[in-house]
mmCIF file of C-alpha atoms in Angstrom:
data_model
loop_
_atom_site.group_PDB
_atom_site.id
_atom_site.type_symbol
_atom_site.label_atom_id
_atom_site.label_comp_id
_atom_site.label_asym_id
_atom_site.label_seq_id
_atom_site.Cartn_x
_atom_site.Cartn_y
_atom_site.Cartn_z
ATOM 1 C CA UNK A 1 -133.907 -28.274 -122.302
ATOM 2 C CA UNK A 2 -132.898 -28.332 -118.564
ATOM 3 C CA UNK A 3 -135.692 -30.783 -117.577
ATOM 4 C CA UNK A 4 -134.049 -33.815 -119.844
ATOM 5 C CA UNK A 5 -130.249 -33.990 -118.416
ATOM 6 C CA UNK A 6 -129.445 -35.179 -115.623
ATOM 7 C CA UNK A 7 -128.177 -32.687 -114.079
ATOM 8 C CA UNK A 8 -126.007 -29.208 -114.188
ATOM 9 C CA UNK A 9 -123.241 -27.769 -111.458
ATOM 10 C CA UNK A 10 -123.425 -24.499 -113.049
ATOM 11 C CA UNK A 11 -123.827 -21.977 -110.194
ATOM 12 C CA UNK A 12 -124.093 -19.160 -112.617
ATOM 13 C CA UNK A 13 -126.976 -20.223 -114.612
ATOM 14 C CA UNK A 14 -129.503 -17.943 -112.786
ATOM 15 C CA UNK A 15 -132.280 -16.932 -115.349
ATOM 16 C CA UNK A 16 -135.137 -18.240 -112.737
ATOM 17 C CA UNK A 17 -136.985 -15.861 -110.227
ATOM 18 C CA UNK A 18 -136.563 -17.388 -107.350
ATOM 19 C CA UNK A 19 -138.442 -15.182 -105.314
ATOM 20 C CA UNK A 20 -141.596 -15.739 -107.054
ATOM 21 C CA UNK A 21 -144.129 -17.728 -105.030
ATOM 22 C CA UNK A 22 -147.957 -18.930 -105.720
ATOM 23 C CA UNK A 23 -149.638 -15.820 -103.484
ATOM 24 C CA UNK A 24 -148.146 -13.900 -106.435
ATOM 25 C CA UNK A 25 -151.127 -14.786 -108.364
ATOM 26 C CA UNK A 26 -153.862 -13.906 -105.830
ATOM 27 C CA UNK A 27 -152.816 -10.584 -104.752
ATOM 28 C CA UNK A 28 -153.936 -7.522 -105.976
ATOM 29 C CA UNK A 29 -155.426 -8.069 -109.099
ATOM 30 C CA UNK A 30 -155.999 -11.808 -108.584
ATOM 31 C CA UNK A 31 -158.067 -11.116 -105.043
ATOM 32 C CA UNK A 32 -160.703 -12.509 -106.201
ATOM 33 C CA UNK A 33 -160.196 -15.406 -107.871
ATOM 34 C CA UNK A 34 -160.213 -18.985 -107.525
ATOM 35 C CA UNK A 35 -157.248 -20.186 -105.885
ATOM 36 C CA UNK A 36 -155.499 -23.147 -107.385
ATOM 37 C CA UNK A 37 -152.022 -21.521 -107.105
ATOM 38 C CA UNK A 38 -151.526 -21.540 -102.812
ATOM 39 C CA UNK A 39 -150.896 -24.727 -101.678
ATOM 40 C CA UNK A 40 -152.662 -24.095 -98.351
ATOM 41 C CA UNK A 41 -155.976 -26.504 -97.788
ATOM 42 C CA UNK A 42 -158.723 -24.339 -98.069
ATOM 43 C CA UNK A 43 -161.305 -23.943 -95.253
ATOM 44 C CA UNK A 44 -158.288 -23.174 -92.344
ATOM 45 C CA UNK A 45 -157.720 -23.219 -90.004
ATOM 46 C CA UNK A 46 -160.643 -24.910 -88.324
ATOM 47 C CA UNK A 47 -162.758 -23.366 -85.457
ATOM 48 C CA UNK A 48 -161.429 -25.262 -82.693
ATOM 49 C CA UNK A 49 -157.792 -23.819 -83.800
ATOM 50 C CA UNK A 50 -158.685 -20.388 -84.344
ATOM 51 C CA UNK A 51 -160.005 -20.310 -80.414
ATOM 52 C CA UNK A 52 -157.121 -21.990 -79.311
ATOM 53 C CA UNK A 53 -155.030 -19.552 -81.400
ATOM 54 C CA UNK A 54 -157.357 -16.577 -79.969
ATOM 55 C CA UNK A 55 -157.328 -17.725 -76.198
ATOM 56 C CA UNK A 56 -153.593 -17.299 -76.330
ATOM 57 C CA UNK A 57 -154.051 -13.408 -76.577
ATOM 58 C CA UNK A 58 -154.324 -12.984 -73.415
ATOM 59 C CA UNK A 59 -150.872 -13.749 -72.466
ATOM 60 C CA UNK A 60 -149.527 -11.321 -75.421
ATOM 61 C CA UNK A 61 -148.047 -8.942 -72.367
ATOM 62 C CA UNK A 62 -145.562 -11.967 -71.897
ATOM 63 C CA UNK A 63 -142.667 -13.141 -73.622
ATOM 64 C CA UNK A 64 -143.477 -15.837 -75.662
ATOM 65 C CA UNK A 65 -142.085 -19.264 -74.069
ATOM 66 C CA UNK A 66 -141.252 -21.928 -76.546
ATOM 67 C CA UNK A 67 -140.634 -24.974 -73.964
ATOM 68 C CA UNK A 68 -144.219 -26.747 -74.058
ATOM 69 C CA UNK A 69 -144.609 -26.143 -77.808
ATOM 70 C CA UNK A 70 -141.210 -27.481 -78.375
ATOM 71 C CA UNK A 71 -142.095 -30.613 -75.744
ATOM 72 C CA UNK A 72 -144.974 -31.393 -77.911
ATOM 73 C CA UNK A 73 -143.327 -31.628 -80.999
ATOM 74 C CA UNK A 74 -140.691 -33.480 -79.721
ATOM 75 C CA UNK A 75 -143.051 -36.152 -78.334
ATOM 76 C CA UNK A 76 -145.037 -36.132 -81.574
ATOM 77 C CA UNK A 77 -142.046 -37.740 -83.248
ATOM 78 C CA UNK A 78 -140.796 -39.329 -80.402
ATOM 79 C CA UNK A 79 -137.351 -37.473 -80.360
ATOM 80 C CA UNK A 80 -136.046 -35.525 -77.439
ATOM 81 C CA UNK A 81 -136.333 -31.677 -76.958
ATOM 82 C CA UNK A 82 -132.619 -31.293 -77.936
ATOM 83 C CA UNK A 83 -133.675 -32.239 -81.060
ATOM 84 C CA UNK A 84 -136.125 -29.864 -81.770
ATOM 85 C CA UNK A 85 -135.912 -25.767 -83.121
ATOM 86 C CA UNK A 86 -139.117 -23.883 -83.645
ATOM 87 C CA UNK A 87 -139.352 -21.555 -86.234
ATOM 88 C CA UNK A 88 -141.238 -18.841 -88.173
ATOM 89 C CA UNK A 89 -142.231 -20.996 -90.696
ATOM 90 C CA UNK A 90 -140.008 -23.281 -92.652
ATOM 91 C CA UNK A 91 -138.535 -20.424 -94.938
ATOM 92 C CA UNK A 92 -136.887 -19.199 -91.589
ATOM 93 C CA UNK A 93 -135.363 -22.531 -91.308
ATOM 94 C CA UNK A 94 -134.024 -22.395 -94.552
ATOM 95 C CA UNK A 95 -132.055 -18.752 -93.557
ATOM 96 C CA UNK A 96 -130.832 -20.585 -90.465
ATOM 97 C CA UNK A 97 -129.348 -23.150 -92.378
ATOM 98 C CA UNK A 98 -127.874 -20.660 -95.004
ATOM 99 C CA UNK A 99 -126.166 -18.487 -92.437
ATOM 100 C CA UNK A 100 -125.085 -20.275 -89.288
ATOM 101 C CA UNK A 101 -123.696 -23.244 -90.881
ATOM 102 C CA UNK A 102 -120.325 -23.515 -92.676
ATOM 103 C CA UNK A 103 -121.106 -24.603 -95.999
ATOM 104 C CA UNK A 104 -118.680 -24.496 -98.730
ATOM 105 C CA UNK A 105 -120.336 -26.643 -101.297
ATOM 106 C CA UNK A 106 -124.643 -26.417 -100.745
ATOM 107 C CA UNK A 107 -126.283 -28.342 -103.625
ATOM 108 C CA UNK A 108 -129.800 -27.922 -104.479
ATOM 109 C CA UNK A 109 -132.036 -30.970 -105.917
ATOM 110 C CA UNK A 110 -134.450 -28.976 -108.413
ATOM 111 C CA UNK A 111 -136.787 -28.622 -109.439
ATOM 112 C CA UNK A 112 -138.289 -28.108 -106.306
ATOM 113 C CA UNK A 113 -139.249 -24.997 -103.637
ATOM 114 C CA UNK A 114 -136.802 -22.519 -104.846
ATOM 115 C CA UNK A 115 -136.609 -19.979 -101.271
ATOM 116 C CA UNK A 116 -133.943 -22.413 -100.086
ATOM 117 C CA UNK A 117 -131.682 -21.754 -103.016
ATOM 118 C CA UNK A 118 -132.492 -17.896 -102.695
ATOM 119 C CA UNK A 119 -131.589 -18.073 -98.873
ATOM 120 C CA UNK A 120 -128.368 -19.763 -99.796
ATOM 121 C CA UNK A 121 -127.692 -16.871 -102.417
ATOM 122 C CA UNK A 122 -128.537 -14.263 -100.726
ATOM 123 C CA UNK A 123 -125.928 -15.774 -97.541
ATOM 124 C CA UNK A 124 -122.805 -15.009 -99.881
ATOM 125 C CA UNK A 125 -122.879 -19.055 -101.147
ATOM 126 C CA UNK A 126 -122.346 -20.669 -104.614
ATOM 127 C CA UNK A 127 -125.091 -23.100 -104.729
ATOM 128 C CA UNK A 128 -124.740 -26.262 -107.208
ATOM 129 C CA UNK A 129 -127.588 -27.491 -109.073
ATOM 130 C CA UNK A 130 -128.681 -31.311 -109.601
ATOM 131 C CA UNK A 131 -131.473 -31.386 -111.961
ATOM 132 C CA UNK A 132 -133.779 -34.294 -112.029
ATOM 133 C CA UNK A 133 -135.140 -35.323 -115.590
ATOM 134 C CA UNK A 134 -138.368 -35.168 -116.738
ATOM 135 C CA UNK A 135 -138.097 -38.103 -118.897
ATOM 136 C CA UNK A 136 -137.716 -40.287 -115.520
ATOM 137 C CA UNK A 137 -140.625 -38.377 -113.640
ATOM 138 C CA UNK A 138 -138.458 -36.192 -111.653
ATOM 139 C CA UNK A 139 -137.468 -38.874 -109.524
ATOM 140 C CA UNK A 140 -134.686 -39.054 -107.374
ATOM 141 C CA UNK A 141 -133.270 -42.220 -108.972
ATOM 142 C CA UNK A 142 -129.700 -43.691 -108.638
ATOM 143 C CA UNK A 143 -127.952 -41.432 -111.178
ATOM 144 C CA UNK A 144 -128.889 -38.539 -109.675
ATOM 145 C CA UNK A 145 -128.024 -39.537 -106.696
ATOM 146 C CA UNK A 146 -124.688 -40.099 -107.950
ATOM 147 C CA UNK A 147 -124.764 -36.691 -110.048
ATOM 148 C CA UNK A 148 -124.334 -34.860 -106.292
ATOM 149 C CA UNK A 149 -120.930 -33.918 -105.899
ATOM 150 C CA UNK A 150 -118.903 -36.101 -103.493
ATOM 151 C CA UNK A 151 -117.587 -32.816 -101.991
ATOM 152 C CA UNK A 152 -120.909 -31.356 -101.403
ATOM 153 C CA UNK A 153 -121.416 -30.456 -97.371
ATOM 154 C CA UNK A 154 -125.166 -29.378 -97.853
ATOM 155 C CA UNK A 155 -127.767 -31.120 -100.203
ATOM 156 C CA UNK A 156 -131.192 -29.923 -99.867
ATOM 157 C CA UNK A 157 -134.476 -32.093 -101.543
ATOM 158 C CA UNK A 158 -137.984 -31.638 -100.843
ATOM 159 C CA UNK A 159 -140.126 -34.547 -100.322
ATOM 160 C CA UNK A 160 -143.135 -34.766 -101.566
ATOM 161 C CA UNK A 161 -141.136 -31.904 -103.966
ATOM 162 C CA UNK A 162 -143.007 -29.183 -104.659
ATOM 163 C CA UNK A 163 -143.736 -28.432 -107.600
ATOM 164 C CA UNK A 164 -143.433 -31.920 -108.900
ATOM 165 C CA UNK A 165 -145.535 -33.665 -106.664
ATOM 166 C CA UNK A 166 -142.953 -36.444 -106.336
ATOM 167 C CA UNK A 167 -142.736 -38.695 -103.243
ATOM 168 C CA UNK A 168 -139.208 -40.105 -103.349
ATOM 169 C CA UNK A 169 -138.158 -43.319 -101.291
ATOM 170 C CA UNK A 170 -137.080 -42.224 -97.673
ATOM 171 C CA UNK A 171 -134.152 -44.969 -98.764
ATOM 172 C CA UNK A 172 -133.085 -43.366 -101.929
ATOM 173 C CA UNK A 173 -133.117 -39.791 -99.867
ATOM 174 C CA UNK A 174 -130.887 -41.662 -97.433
ATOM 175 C CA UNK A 175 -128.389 -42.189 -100.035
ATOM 176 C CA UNK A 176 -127.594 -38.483 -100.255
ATOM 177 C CA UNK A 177 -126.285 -38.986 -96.643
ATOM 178 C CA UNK A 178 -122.283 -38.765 -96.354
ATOM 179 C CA UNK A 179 -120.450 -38.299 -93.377
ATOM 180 C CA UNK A 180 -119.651 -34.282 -93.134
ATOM 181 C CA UNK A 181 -122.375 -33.447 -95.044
ATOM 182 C CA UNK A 182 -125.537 -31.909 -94.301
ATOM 183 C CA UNK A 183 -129.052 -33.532 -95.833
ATOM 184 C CA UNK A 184 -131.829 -31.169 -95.901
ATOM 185 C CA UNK A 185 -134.984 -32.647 -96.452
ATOM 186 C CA UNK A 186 -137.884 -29.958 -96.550
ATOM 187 C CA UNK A 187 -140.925 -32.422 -95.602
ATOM 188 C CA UNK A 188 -143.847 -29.240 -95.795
ATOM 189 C CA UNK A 189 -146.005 -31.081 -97.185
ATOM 190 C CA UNK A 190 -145.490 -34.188 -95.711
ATOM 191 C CA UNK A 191 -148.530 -34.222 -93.825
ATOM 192 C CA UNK A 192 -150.718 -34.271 -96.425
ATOM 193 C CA UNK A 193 -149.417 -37.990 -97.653
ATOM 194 C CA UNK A 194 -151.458 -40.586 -95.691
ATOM 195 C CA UNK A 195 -149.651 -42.600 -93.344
ATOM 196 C CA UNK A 196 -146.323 -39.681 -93.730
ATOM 197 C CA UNK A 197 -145.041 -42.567 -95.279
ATOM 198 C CA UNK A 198 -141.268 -42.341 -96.908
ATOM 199 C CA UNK A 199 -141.038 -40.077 -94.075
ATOM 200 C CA UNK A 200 -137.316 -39.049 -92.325
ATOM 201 C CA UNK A 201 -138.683 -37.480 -89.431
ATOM 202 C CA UNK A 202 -138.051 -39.094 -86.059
ATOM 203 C CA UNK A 203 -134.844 -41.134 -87.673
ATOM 204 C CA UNK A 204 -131.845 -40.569 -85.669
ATOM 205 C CA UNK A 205 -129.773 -43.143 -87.722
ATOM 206 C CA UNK A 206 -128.834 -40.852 -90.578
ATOM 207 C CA UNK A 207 -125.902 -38.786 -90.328
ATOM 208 C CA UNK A 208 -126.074 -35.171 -90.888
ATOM 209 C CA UNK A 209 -129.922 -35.405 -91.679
ATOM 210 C CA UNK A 210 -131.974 -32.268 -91.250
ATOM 211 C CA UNK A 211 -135.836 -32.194 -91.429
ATOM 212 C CA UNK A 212 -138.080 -29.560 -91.821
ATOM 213 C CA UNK A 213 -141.693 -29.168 -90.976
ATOM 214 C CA UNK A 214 -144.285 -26.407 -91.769
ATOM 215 C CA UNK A 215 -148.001 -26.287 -89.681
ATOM 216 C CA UNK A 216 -148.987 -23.389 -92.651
ATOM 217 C CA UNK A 217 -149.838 -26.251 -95.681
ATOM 218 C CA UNK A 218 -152.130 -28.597 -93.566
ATOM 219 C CA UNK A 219 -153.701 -26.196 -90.978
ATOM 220 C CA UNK A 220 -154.262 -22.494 -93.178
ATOM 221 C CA UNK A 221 -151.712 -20.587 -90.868
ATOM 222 C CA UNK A 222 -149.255 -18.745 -93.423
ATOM 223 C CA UNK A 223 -150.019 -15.563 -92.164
ATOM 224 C CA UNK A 224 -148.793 -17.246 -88.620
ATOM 225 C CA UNK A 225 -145.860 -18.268 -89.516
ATOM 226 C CA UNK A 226 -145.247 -21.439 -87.661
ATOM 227 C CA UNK A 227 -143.031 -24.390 -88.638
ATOM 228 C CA UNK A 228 -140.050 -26.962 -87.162
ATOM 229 C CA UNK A 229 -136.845 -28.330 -87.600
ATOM 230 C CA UNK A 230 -135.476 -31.723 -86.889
ATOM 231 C CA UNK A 231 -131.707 -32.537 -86.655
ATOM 232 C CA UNK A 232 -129.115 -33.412 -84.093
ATOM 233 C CA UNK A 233 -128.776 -31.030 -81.149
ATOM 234 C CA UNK A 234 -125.399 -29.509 -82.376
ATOM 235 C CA UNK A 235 -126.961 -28.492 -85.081
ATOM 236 C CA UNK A 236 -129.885 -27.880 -83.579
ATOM 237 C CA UNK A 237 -127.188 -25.384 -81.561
ATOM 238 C CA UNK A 238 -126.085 -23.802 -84.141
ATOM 239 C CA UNK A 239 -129.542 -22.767 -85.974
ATOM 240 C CA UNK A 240 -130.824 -21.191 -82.558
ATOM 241 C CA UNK A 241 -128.140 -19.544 -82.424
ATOM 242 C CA UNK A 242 -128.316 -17.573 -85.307
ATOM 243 C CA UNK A 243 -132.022 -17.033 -84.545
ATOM 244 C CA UNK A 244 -133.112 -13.579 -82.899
ATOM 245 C CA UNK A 245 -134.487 -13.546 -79.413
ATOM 246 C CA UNK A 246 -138.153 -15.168 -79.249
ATOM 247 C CA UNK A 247 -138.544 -15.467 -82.968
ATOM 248 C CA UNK A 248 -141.715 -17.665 -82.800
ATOM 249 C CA UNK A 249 -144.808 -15.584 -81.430
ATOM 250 C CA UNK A 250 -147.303 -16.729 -78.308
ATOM 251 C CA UNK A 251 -149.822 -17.306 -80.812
ATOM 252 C CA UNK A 252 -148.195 -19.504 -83.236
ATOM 253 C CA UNK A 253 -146.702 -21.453 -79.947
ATOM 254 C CA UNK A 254 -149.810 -22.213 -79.389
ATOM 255 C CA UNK A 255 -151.342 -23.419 -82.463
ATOM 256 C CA UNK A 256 -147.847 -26.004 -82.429
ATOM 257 C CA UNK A 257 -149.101 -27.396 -79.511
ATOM 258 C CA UNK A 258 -152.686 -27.494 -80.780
ATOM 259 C CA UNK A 259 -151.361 -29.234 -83.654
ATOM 260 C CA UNK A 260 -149.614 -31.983 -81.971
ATOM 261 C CA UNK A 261 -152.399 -33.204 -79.683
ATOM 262 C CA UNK A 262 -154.045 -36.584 -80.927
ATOM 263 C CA UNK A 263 -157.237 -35.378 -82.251
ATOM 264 C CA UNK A 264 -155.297 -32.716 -84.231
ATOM 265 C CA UNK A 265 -153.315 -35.597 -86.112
ATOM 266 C CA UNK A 266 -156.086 -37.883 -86.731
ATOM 267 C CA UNK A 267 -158.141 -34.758 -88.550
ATOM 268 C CA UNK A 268 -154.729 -33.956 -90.662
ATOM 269 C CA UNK A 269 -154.704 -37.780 -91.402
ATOM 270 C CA UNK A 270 -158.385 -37.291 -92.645
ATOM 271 C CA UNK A 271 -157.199 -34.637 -94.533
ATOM 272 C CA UNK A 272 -154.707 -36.393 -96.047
ATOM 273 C CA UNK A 273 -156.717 -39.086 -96.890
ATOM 274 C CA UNK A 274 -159.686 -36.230 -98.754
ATOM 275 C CA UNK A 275 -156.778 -34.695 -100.597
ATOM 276 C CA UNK A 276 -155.722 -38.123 -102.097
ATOM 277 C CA UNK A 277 -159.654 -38.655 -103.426
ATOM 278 C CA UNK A 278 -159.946 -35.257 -104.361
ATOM 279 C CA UNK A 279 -156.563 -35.300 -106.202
ATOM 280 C CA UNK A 280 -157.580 -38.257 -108.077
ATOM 281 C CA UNK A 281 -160.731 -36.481 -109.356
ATOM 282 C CA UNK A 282 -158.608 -34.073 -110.723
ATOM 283 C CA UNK A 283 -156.218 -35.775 -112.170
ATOM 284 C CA UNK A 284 -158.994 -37.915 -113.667
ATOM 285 C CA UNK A 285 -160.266 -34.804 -115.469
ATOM 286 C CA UNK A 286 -156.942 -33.231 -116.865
ATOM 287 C CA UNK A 287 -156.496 -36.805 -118.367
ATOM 288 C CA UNK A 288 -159.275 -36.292 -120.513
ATOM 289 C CA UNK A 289 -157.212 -32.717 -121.933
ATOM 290 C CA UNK A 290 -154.125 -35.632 -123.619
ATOM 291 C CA UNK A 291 -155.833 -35.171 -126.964
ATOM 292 C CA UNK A 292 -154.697 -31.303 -126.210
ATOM 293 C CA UNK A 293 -151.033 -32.236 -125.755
ATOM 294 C CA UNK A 294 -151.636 -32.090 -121.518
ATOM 295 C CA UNK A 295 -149.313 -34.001 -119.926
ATOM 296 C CA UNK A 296 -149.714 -34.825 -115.985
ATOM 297 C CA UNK A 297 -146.768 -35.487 -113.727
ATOM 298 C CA UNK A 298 -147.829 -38.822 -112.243
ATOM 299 C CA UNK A 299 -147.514 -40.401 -109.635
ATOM 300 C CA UNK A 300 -148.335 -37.090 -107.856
ATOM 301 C CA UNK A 301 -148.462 -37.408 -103.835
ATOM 302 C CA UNK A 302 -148.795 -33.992 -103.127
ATOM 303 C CA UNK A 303 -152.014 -31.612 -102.394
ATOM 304 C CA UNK A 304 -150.880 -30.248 -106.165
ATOM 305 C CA UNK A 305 -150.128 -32.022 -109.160
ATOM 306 C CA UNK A 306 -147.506 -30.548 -111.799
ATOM 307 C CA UNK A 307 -148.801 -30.633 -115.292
ATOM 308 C CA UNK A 308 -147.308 -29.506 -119.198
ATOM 309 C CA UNK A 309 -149.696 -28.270 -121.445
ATOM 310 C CA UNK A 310 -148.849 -26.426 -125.244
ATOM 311 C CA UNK A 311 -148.720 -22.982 -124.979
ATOM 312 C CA UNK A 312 -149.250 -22.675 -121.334
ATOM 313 C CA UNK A 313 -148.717 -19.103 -120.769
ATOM 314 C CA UNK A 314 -152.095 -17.941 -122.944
ATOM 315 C CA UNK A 315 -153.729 -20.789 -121.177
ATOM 316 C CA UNK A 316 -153.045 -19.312 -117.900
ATOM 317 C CA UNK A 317 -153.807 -15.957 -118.625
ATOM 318 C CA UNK A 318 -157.439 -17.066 -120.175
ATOM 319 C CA UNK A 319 -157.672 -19.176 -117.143
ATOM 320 C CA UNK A 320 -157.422 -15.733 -114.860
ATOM 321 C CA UNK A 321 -159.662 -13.985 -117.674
ATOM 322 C CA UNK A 322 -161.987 -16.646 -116.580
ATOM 323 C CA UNK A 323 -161.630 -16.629 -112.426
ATOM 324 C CA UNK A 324 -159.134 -18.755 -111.644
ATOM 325 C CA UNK A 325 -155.320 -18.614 -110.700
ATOM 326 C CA UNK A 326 -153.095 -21.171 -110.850
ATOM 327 C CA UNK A 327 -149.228 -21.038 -110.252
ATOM 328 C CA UNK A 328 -146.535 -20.559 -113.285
ATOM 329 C CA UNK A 329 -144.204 -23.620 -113.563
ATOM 330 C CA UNK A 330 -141.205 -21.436 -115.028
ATOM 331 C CA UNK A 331 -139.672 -19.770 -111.856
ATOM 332 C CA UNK A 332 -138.239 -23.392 -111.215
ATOM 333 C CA UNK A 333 -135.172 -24.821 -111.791
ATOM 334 C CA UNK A 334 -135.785 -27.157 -113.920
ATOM 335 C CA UNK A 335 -138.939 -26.094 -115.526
ATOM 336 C CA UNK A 336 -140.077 -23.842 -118.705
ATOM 337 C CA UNK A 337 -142.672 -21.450 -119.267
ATOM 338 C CA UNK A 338 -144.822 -24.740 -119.750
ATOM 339 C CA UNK A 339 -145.621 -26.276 -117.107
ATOM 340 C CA UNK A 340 -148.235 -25.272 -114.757
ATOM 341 C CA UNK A 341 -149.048 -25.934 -111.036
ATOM 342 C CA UNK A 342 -152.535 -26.677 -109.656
ATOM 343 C CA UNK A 343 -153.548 -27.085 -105.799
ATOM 344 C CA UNK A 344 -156.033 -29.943 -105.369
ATOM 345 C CA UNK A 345 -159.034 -28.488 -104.414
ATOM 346 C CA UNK A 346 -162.700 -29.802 -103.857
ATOM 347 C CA UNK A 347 -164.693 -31.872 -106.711
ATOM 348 C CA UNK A 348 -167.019 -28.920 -107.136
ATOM 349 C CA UNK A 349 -164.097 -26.190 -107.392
ATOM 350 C CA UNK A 350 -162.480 -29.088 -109.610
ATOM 351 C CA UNK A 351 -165.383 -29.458 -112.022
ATOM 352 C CA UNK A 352 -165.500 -25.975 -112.451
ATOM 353 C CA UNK A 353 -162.202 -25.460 -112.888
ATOM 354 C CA UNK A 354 -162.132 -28.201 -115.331
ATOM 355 C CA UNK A 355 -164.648 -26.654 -117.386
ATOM 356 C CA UNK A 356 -162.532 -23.552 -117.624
ATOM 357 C CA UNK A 357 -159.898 -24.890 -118.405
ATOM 358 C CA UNK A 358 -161.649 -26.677 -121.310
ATOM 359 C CA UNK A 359 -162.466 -23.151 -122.445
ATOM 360 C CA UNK A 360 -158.611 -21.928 -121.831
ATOM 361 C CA UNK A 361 -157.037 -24.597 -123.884
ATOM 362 C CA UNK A 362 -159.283 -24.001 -126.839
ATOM 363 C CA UNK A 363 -158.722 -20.067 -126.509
ATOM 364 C CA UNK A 364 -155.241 -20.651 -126.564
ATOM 365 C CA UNK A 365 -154.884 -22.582 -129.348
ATOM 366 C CA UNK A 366 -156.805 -20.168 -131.645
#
């Protein structure tokens, strides 16, 4: 099974739909159910961003004008502008980096998001595969550091990784770095870690190192599109480049500059801070399912934790029977059909999703 070697250079192993993402399992059909498949925070965006977002209508006759946005994000990690690209969301970033750079050899850390992989596809590139094992948590440890391919001119690793919840070392990611090679670290749900710590953003010292942002995790604003990318400014060059003319709108300018102002930051820090206790409730709870064969992914950093559970696929589909979605593990790289992905959500959506799932397990093993 994938998730126990170390890792695999196979470009044409391809069985995974990489396309598939967690607001699969709430559309349509799934409307109306509990959502532990998005990892958005629920209850966003606030009030006080949805008027800032909704005073900035006014000035929808203009063309939208990046430079204070981009000022403010700059400042908020202490970099210069130069340094800075806004985008529509990270998964424009990760089409950017696809098509205006010359890669020859992209490598993908797995399991982890898979649209960067599909971008890289889908730009005419063979992409190399590093797999981390299960049996070692899905950490980025030594070996597979030393499993990328010397040759390799793009490596790409999220951190925390979703779906595994993982918070590698900002040294170990570090590693990766190689002179003529590109390190793409996709840091989306970065905010949500107290204290960002194990963070790259801000470091200058790294060569080749790209960061990317996204506002739509912490704040609620995926149907904005809104995110950020840090790297040198040739690079930074080259990625606005390839972007099309004013490809970040007025309003989403404006809730980046919300976002960076110090009252903004100390709320996501509360945030952060609520998801940890509420994640611990959780995973408190599905530790009480081991007797069933559950196994959680720990330690898990992340506003989601990664769990395996025997015969996962009836478990999920009595879990929707029952009101509640929650996001298939087998679309990634890495993973099989069982392993499941839940958002940390409130103790009182928690407890009730607990006692659902109590009734999905023993459905599923009738």
């Amino acid at each position: 099974m994938h998730t126990d070697r170390a890792h695999d250079h196979d470009p044409t192993d391809r069985a995974h739909d990489l396309r598939h993402h967690g607001d699969a399992e709430v559309r349509d059909d799934g409307a109306q159910l509990i959502d532990l498949a998005v990892n958005v925070r629920t209850d966003t965006p606030p009030a006080w961003l949805r008027e800032r977002i909704a005073g900035s209508l006014t000035g929808l006759a203009a063309y939208p004008d990046g430079r204070t946005a981009r000022a403010a994000v700059a400042a908020r990690h202490g970099l210069p502008v130069e340094r800075v690209l806004l985008t529509a969301g990270a998964a424009e970033a990760f089409v950017l980096l696809a098509r205006a750079l010359k890669v020859r050899q992209p490598v993908v850390v797995h399991p982890q998001f898979t649209e960067p992989e599909a971008a890289l596809l889908d730009a005419g590139h063979s992409v190399g595969r590093v797999l981390l094992r299960e049996t070692h948590g899905f950490r980025l440890d030594p070996g597979a550091v030393r499993a990328v391919p010397e040759d390799a001119d793009l490596v790409l690793i999220g951190n925390p990784t979703n779906p595994t919840s993982v918070l590698h070392p900002a040294a170990v990611i570090a590693e990766l770095a190689r002179p003529g090679r590109t390190l793409v670290v996709d840091e989306a749900f970065m905010d949500a870690v107290p204290g960002e710590r194990e963070s790259l953003a801000g470091r200058t010292d790294i060569p080749g190192l790209v960061v990317l942002r996204s506002l739509t995790k912490t704040w609620g604003l995926a149907g904005l599109r809104i995110g950020y990318v840090l790297a040198a400014p040739e690079t930074i060059t080259e990625l606005e480049r390839a972007q099309p003319l004013w490809p970040v709108s007025t309003p989403a300018l404006a809730a980046a500059e919300a976002c960076m102002e110090p009252q903004a930051l100390a709320e996501a820090a509360h945030a952060a801070h609520r998801v940890t206790a509420d994640r611990a409730h959780l995973v408190a709870g599905l530790a009480e399912f081991a007797p069933d064969g559950l196994r959680v992914m720990e330690p898990a950093e992340g506003p989601f934790v990664l769990v395996r559970v025997p015969n996962a696929v009836a478990v999920r589909r009595h879990l929707r029977d029952l009101g509640f979605a929650v996001r298939r593990g087998d679309t990634f790289p890495g993973l099989d059909e069982e392993w499941l992905r839940l958002a940390v959500r409130d103790r009182p959506t928690v407890n009730r999703f607990l006692q659902a799932l109590d009734q999905a397990v023993t459905l599923a093993g009738r």
